Each structure stands twice: as C-alpha cells, then as structure tokens.
PDB file of C-alpha atoms in Angstrom:
ATOM      1  CA  ILE A   1     129.422  29.166 156.802  1.00  0.00           C
ATOM      2  CA  GLY A   2     127.812  28.085 160.076  1.00  0.00           C
ATOM      3  CA  LYS A   3     126.419  30.572 162.588  1.00  0.00           C
ATOM      4  CA  PHE A   4     129.298  30.115 165.049  1.00  0.00           C
ATOM      5  CA  ALA A   5     131.875  30.484 162.266  1.00  0.00           C
ATOM      6  CA  VAL A   6     130.205  33.702 161.168  1.00  0.00           C
ATOM      7  CA  ALA A   7     130.257  35.096 164.715  1.00  0.00           C
ATOM      8  CA  THR A   8     133.939  34.180 165.145  1.00  0.00           C
ATOM      9  CA  LEU A   9     134.940  35.652 161.800  1.00  0.00           C
ATOM     10  CA  ALA A  10     132.915  38.790 162.437  1.00  0.00           C
ATOM     11  CA  SER A  11     134.714  39.406 165.729  1.00  0.00           C
ATOM     12  CA  ALA A  12     138.117  38.928 164.105  1.00  0.00           C
ATOM     13  CA  VAL A  13     137.775  40.671 160.749  1.00  0.00           C
ATOM     14  CA  ALA A  14     135.567  43.184 158.993  1.00  0.00           C
ATOM     15  CA  LEU A  15     133.422  40.944 156.794  1.00  0.00           C
ATOM     16  CA  THR A  16     132.415  42.415 153.456  1.00  0.00           C
ATOM     17  CA  GLY A  17     130.167  39.550 152.345  1.00  0.00           C
ATOM     18  CA  ILE A  18     128.954  36.056 153.252  1.00  0.00           C
ATOM     19  CA  ILE A  19     128.316  32.904 151.205  1.00  0.00           C
ATOM     20  CA  LYS A  20     125.879  30.647 153.076  1.00  0.00           C
ATOM     21  CA  TYR A  21     125.106  27.014 152.202  1.00  0.00           C
ATOM     22  CA  LYS A  22     121.392  26.381 152.548  1.00  0.00           C
ATOM     23  CA  GLN A  23     120.164  22.808 152.914  1.00  0.00           C
ATOM     24  CA  LYS A  24     116.516  21.951 152.298  1.00  0.00           C
ATOM     25  CA  THR A  25     116.160  21.578 156.075  1.00  0.00           C
ATOM     26  CA  THR A  26     117.592  25.019 156.871  1.00  0.00           C
ATOM     27  CA  ASN A  27     114.853  27.006 158.586  1.00  0.00           C
ATOM     28  CA  LYS A  28     114.305  30.750 158.508  1.00  0.00           C
ATOM     29  CA  ARG A  29     115.548  31.292 162.069  1.00  0.00           C
ATOM     30  CA  THR A  30     118.808  29.439 161.399  1.00  0.00           C
ATOM     31  CA  LEU A  31     119.402  31.538 158.314  1.00  0.00           C
ATOM     32  CA  GLN A  32     118.716  34.748 160.223  1.00  0.00           C
ATOM     33  CA  ILE A  33     121.214  33.814 162.954  1.00  0.00           C
ATOM     34  CA  THR A  34     123.850  32.702 160.468  1.00  0.00           C
ATOM     35  CA  CYS A  35     123.473  35.874 158.437  1.00  0.00           C
ATOM     36  CA  ALA A  36     123.283  38.157 161.480  1.00  0.00           C
ATOM     37  CA  GLN A  37     126.594  39.742 160.484  1.00  0.00           C
ATOM     38  CA  GLY A  38     125.459  40.192 156.878  1.00  0.00           C
ATOM     39  CA  GLY A  39     122.396  40.656 154.745  1.00  0.00           C
ATOM     40  CA  LYS A  40     119.909  43.469 154.453  1.00  0.00           C
ATOM     41  CA  ASN A  41     119.988  44.657 158.066  1.00  0.00           C
ATOM     42  CA  SER A  42     123.747  45.122 158.247  1.00  0.00           C
ATOM     43  CA  GLY A  43     124.356  46.231 154.677  1.00  0.00           C
ATOM     44  CA  LYS A  44     126.725  43.278 154.139  1.00  0.00           C
ATOM     45  CA  PRO A  45     125.666  41.125 151.180  1.00  0.00           C
ATOM     46  CA  VAL A  46     124.773  37.434 151.520  1.00  0.00           C
ATOM     47  CA  VAL A  47     124.630  34.909 148.674  1.00  0.00           C
ATOM     48  CA  ILE A  48     122.883  31.592 149.301  1.00  0.00           C
ATOM     49  CA  TYR A  49     124.250  28.364 147.793  1.00  0.00           C
ATOM     50  CA  GLY A  50     122.506  25.009 147.399  1.00  0.00           C
ATOM     51  CA  ASN A  51     118.801  25.874 147.301  1.00  0.00           C
ATOM     52  CA  PRO A  52     116.732  29.003 146.559  1.00  0.00           C
ATOM     53  CA  TRP A  53     115.769  31.402 149.355  1.00  0.00           C
ATOM     54  CA  GLU A  54     113.371  34.274 148.794  1.00  0.00           C
ATOM     55  CA  GLY A  55     114.901  37.708 149.223  1.00  0.00           C
ATOM     56  CA  TYR A  56     118.524  36.609 148.724  1.00  0.00           C
ATOM     57  CA  ASP A  57     120.802  36.179 145.740  1.00  0.00           C
ATOM     58  CA  CYS A  58     121.095  32.412 145.164  1.00  0.00           C
ATOM     59  CA  VAL A  59     123.302  30.039 143.202  1.00  0.00           C
ATOM     60  CA  TYR A  60     122.180  26.425 143.060  1.00  0.00           C
ATOM     61  CA  PRO A  61     122.371  23.426 140.694  1.00  0.00           C
ATOM     62  CA  ASP A  62     119.549  22.742 138.261  1.00  0.00           C
ATOM     63  CA  LYS A  63     118.276  19.490 139.751  1.00  0.00           C
ATOM     64  CA  VAL A  64     115.580  19.107 137.093  1.00  0.00           C
ATOM     65  CA  GLU A  65     118.255  19.191 134.412  1.00  0.00           C
ATOM     66  CA  TYR A  66     120.321  16.688 136.449  1.00  0.00           C
ATOM     67  CA  ALA A  67     117.398  14.266 136.517  1.00  0.00           C
ATOM     68  CA  HIS A  68     116.768  14.607 132.780  1.00  0.00           C
ATOM     69  CA  ARG A  69     120.441  14.124 131.956  1.00  0.00           C
ATOM     70  CA  ILE A  70     120.898  10.916 133.921  1.00  0.00           C
ATOM     71  CA  PHE A  71     117.494   9.514 132.884  1.00  0.00           C
ATOM     72  CA  ASP A  72     118.255  10.097 129.197  1.00  0.00           C
ATOM     73  CA  TYR A  73     121.689   8.533 129.585  1.00  0.00           C
ATOM     74  CA  ILE A  74     120.514   5.278 131.133  1.00  0.00           C
ATOM     75  CA  THR A  75     117.373   4.820 129.006  1.00  0.00           C
ATOM     76  CA  LYS A  76     119.362   5.311 125.786  1.00  0.00           C
ATOM     77  CA  ARG A  77     121.416   2.327 126.946  1.00  0.00           C
ATOM     78  CA  GLY A  78     118.325   0.165 127.184  1.00  0.00           C
ATOM     79  CA  TYR A  79     117.636   0.214 130.923  1.00  0.00           C
ATOM     80  CA  LYS A  80     113.923   0.190 131.759  1.00  0.00           C
ATOM     81  CA  LYS A  81     113.735  -0.846 135.432  1.00  0.00           C
ATOM     82  CA  ILE A  82     115.139   2.081 137.397  1.00  0.00           C
ATOM     83  CA  GLY A  83     115.686   2.428 141.144  1.00  0.00           C
ATOM     84  CA  TYR A  84     116.828   5.392 143.228  1.00  0.00           C
ATOM     85  CA  PHE A  85     118.633   5.779 146.547  1.00  0.00           C
ATOM     86  CA  GLY A  86     118.293   9.239 148.081  1.00  0.00           C
ATOM     87  CA  ILE A  87     115.815  11.823 149.272  1.00  0.00           C
ATOM     88  CA  THR A  88     112.833  10.720 147.221  1.00  0.00           C
ATOM     89  CA  THR A  89     110.762  13.776 148.193  1.00  0.00           C
ATOM     90  CA  GLU A  90     113.461  16.176 146.987  1.00  0.00           C
ATOM     91  CA  LEU A  91     113.116  17.702 143.490  1.00  0.00           C
ATOM     92  CA  ARG A  92     115.632  15.347 141.891  1.00  0.00           C
ATOM     93  CA  GLY A  93     113.876  12.227 143.204  1.00  0.00           C
ATOM     94  CA  ARG A  94     110.420  13.536 142.313  1.00  0.00           C
ATOM     95  CA  MET A  95     111.513  14.400 138.784  1.00  0.00           C
ATOM     96  CA  LEU A  96     113.033  10.943 138.234  1.00  0.00           C
ATOM     97  CA  LYS A  97     109.768   9.340 139.315  1.00  0.00           C
ATOM     98  CA  GLU A  98     107.836  11.622 136.973  1.00  0.00           C
ATOM     99  CA  LEU A  99     110.118  10.811 134.031  1.00  0.00           C
ATOM    100  CA  ILE A 100     109.835   7.059 134.629  1.00  0.00           C
ATOM    101  CA  ILE A 101     106.046   7.139 134.755  1.00  0.00           C
ATOM    102  CA  LYS A 102     105.760   9.523 131.787  1.00  0.00           C
ATOM    103  CA  ALA A 103     107.931   7.203 129.694  1.00  0.00           C
ATOM    104  CA  GLY A 104     105.667   4.236 130.519  1.00  0.00           C
ATOM    105  CA  LEU A 105     108.455   2.389 132.332  1.00  0.00           C
ATOM    106  CA  PRO A 106     107.754   0.192 135.365  1.00  0.00           C
ATOM    107  CA  PHE A 107     107.759   2.072 138.664  1.00  0.00           C
ATOM    108  CA  HIS A 108     107.834   0.330 142.042  1.00  0.00           C
ATOM    109  CA  ASN A 109     107.887   2.196 145.349  1.00  0.00           C
ATOM    110  CA  GLU A 110     110.240  -0.405 146.823  1.00  0.00           C
ATOM    111  CA  TRP A 111     112.839   0.591 144.212  1.00  0.00           C
ATOM    112  CA  PHE A 112     112.877   4.200 145.444  1.00  0.00           C
ATOM    113  CA  ILE A 113     114.663   3.998 148.802  1.00  0.00           C
ATOM    114  CA  GLN A 114     114.443   7.055 151.090  1.00  0.00           C
ATOM    115  CA  PHE A 115     117.857   7.755 152.629  1.00  0.00           C
ATOM    116  CA  PRO A 116     120.115  10.820 152.870  1.00  0.00           C
ATOM    117  CA  GLY A 117     122.812  10.712 150.213  1.00  0.00           C
ATOM    118  CA  SER A 118     125.777  10.283 152.575  1.00  0.00           C
ATOM    119  CA  ARG A 119     128.436   7.618 153.132  1.00  0.00           C
ATOM    120  CA  LYS A 120     126.814   5.642 155.912  1.00  0.00           C
ATOM    121  CA  TYR A 121     123.479   5.133 154.144  1.00  0.00           C
ATOM    122  CA  GLY A 122     124.592   3.364 150.958  1.00  0.00           C
ATOM    123  CA  GLU A 123     124.868   0.015 152.712  1.00  0.00           C
ATOM    124  CA  ALA A 124     121.491   0.326 154.459  1.00  0.00           C
ATOM    125  CA  ALA A 125     119.748   1.388 151.247  1.00  0.00           C
ATOM    126  CA  MET A 126     121.135  -1.596 149.318  1.00  0.00           C
ATOM    127  CA  GLU A 127     120.143  -4.023 152.078  1.00  0.00           C
ATOM    128  CA  GLN A 128     116.595  -2.656 151.982  1.00  0.00           C
ATOM    129  CA  LEU A 129     116.394  -2.923 148.190  1.00  0.00           C
ATOM    130  CA  LEU A 130     117.507  -6.559 148.203  1.00  0.00           C
ATOM    131  CA  LYS A 131     114.382  -7.465 150.194  1.00  0.00           C
ATOM    132  CA  ALA A 132     112.187  -6.494 147.226  1.00  0.00           C
ATOM    133  CA  PRO A 133     110.561  -9.358 145.267  1.00  0.00           C
ATOM    134  CA  GLU A 134     112.039  -8.007 142.045  1.00  0.00           C
ATOM    135  CA  LEU A 135     115.167  -5.895 141.546  1.00  0.00           C
ATOM    136  CA  PRO A 136     115.732  -2.964 139.183  1.00  0.00           C
ATOM    137  CA  GLU A 137     118.237  -3.123 136.343  1.00  0.00           C
ATOM    138  CA  VAL A 138     119.935   0.104 137.383  1.00  0.00           C
ATOM    139  CA  ILE A 139     120.112   2.204 140.577  1.00  0.00           C
ATOM    140  CA  ILE A 140     120.665   5.958 140.550  1.00  0.00           C
ATOM    141  CA  LEU A 141     122.442   7.198 143.679  1.00  0.00           C
ATOM    142  CA  HIS A 142     121.761  10.619 145.194  1.00  0.00           C
ATOM    143  CA  SER A 143     125.511  11.088 145.612  1.00  0.00           C
ATOM    144  CA  ASP A 144     128.793   9.307 144.949  1.00  0.00           C
ATOM    145  CA  LEU A 145     129.162   9.264 148.744  1.00  0.00           C
ATOM    146  CA  MET A 146     126.806   6.263 148.832  1.00  0.00           C
ATOM    147  CA  LEU A 147     128.893   4.243 146.393  1.00  0.00           C
ATOM    148  CA  GLY A 148     131.208   2.476 148.852  1.00  0.00           C
ATOM    149  CA  GLY A 149     128.358   1.101 150.956  1.00  0.00           C
ATOM    150  CA  VAL A 150     126.374   0.019 147.904  1.00  0.00           C
ATOM    151  CA  LEU A 151     129.321  -1.867 146.389  1.00  0.00           C
ATOM    152  CA  LYS A 152     130.212  -3.472 149.731  1.00  0.00           C
ATOM    153  CA  THR A 153     126.665  -4.797 150.172  1.00  0.00           C
ATOM    154  CA  ALA A 154     126.471  -5.983 146.576  1.00  0.00           C
ATOM    155  CA  ARG A 155     129.652  -8.048 147.027  1.00  0.00           C
ATOM    156  CA  ARG A 156     128.346  -9.508 150.281  1.00  0.00           C
ATOM    157  CA  HIS A 157     125.219 -10.746 148.466  1.00  0.00           C
ATOM    158  CA  ASN A 158     127.074 -11.870 145.310  1.00  0.00           C
ATOM    159  CA  ILE A 159     125.399  -9.154 143.220  1.00  0.00           C
ATOM    160  CA  ARG A 160     127.557  -8.346 140.211  1.00  0.00           C
ATOM    161  CA  ILE A 161     127.974  -4.684 139.246  1.00  0.00           C
ATOM    162  CA  PRO A 162     127.077  -3.863 136.496  1.00  0.00           C
ATOM    163  CA  GLU A 163     126.077  -7.320 135.200  1.00  0.00           C
ATOM    164  CA  ASP A 164     123.216  -7.853 137.684  1.00  0.00           C
ATOM    165  CA  ILE A 165     122.543  -4.233 138.678  1.00  0.00           C
ATOM    166  CA  ALA A 166     124.143  -1.192 137.068  1.00  0.00           C
ATOM    167  CA  LEU A 167     124.840   2.028 138.980  1.00  0.00           C
ATOM    168  CA  ALA A 168     124.777   5.713 138.108  1.00  0.00           C
ATOM    169  CA  SER A 169     125.228   8.668 140.422  1.00  0.00           C
ATOM    170  CA  TYR A 170     125.602  12.395 140.978  1.00  0.00           C
ATOM    171  CA  ASP A 171     128.485  14.668 142.098  1.00  0.00           C
ATOM    172  CA  ASN A 172     131.517  13.301 140.191  1.00  0.00           C
ATOM    173  CA  LEU A 173     133.574  13.245 143.387  1.00  0.00           C
ATOM    174  CA  PRO A 174     137.292  12.402 142.936  1.00  0.00           C
ATOM    175  CA  GLU A 175     136.953   9.437 145.316  1.00  0.00           C
ATOM    176  CA  SER A 176     134.382   7.773 143.024  1.00  0.00           C
ATOM    177  CA  ALA A 177     137.195   6.969 140.577  1.00  0.00           C
ATOM    178  CA  LEU A 178     138.871   4.843 143.275  1.00  0.00           C
ATOM    179  CA  PHE A 179     136.095   2.239 143.295  1.00  0.00           C
ATOM    180  CA  TYR A 180     135.802  -0.712 140.932  1.00  0.00           C
ATOM    181  CA  PRO A 181     133.942  -0.850 138.722  1.00  0.00           C
ATOM    182  CA  GLU A 182     133.887   2.853 137.947  1.00  0.00           C
ATOM    183  CA  ILE A 183     130.387   4.218 137.449  1.00  0.00           C
ATOM    184  CA  THR A 184     128.756   6.990 135.453  1.00  0.00           C
ATOM    185  CA  THR A 185     128.319  10.108 137.574  1.00  0.00           C
ATOM    186  CA  VAL A 186     126.871  13.529 136.735  1.00  0.00           C
ATOM    187  CA  ASP A 187     129.377  16.383 137.034  1.00  0.00           C
ATOM    188  CA  PRO A 188     127.784  19.327 138.930  1.00  0.00           C
ATOM    189  CA  GLN A 189     130.534  21.685 137.663  1.00  0.00           C
ATOM    190  CA  THR A 190     131.486  22.838 141.141  1.00  0.00           C
ATOM    191  CA  SER A 191     134.239  25.125 139.828  1.00  0.00           C
ATOM    192  CA  LEU A 192     131.711  26.980 137.696  1.00  0.00           C
ATOM    193  CA  GLN A 193     129.322  27.230 140.649  1.00  0.00           C
ATOM    194  CA  ALA A 194     132.118  28.647 142.828  1.00  0.00           C
ATOM    195  CA  GLU A 195     132.881  31.256 140.172  1.00  0.00           C
ATOM    196  CA  MET A 196     129.188  32.181 139.975  1.00  0.00           C
ATOM    197  CA  LEU A 197     128.980  32.527 143.764  1.00  0.00           C
ATOM    198  CA  LEU A 198     131.922  34.911 143.942  1.00  0.00           C
ATOM    199  CA  GLU A 199     130.775  36.831 140.879  1.00  0.00           C
ATOM    200  CA  THR A 200     127.271  37.239 142.339  1.00  0.00           C
ATOM    201  CA  LEU A 201     128.648  38.345 145.704  1.00  0.00           C
ATOM    202  CA  ILE A 202     131.002  40.906 144.123  1.00  0.00           C
ATOM    203  CA  LYS A 203     128.180  42.309 141.995  1.00  0.00           C
ATOM    204  CA  ARG A 204     126.019  42.698 145.105  1.00  0.00           C
ATOM    205  CA  MET A 205     128.878  44.346 146.987  1.00  0.00           C
ATOM    206  CA  ASN A 206     129.439  46.802 144.133  1.00  0.00           C
ATOM    207  CA  ASP A 207     125.754  47.589 143.662  1.00  0.00           C
ATOM    208  CA  PRO A 208     123.451  46.767 146.636  1.00  0.00           C
ATOM    209  CA  GLN A 209     120.430  48.002 144.640  1.00  0.00           C
ATOM    210  CA  LEU A 210     120.672  45.296 141.964  1.00  0.00           C
ATOM    211  CA  PRO A 211     117.559  43.102 141.502  1.00  0.00           C
ATOM    212  CA  ILE A 212     117.718  39.763 143.335  1.00  0.00           C
ATOM    213  CA  GLN A 213     119.515  37.153 141.234  1.00  0.00           C
TER     214      GLN A 213
END
C-alpha cells in the first residue's frame, strides 16, 4: 500500500493492520511515511512483503531457491551457455552468475543484461544482447513481463525460439501462456505467499509481543 493510500484509508476507516510491499529501492524514510498509520509507534501491526526489512515481520520469496531451481532445470536439459535479462546486482542475478561459474560453464558479461524486469525492457534487452559476438543458448528472464518484447525482437531478427535461443522465466503470470511458443516459468506460489502474509499479520495482531518473523 502506498503512503497516500495509507493516509486515505486511515482517514476513512480504523485500520487494524497494514501489508506493505517493499522494493529493493524502498528507503527507510519512505517506509516510515507509508507505515505512519501502523507499526510500532501506533500499535498497529505492519507486515512487509517482497524483501526483508529489519524490525518488521516479513514474507518474501526465496530468490536463492528460485535461482537454483531454474539453473538445475535448464542444465539438466543440456544448456551450457546461459544469459540473463534483469537486475543483475539483485540476489537472483548474482546467484545465477555464481552457479554458472561454479559449474565451470562459460560466463560472459555481455550475456547478463541489466534491465528492470518489466514489459517495456524486454525488447531493449534483446536488442542489446544481439550485438554480442556470440549468443547464449538460453536466456533467463527476470519476469514473464519481459516475454512479449523479447519474442517481438527475436522475430524481427529472424531468431527462432527455442531453436536458436531458448527462454525461461520467473513469475508464472497467466499472460505468459498467451505467447507462442510457451516457455518454462518458475511459479512463485503467490496464493501461498498471500496466505502467509495474512496469517503473519493476524498473529501479530493477536500477540504484539511475538518475536519478529
């Protein structure tokens, strides 16, 4: 919930708890403003989703496990030259790089393209990759949101998917099934995460003295 949404809700209803999405770029001041109607100072519990934040209950995906799962999947199918489109400095990107190097597979910086994992960057990332002197056998996308732009650029350059370059991704968004060819995508189990968020918030509401989870 954004800071303005929190303020509006707080003026209209008596909030009993807040679930806040924390991006890696969320700074401490932003969090304090957003949670001004909740948290320790007001006695209203706050649960953070997306990334850990010291002093708050948090629910977030295991990005190390994500990286291992997709790396194991593609290497068991014989792929050795692996590229990545996404935030390469984020834990998922760093872990993929570490796994590639540890396995003795070829790693090239030009195969790891730094772009946010959103819709508009798939096309730009693919265009940048195609300038490399050698191409990877498979590209892992930070999110299914990039898929449309990647496929569009591949068609424009007569790159066959998956014959020339295979794709794998994260998020298992419903819209990913609309593209052809369909690609392998890691399911983050969003329903389970939603259940964990509500369960954590209710536990905190019932017992404010619980240890941080």
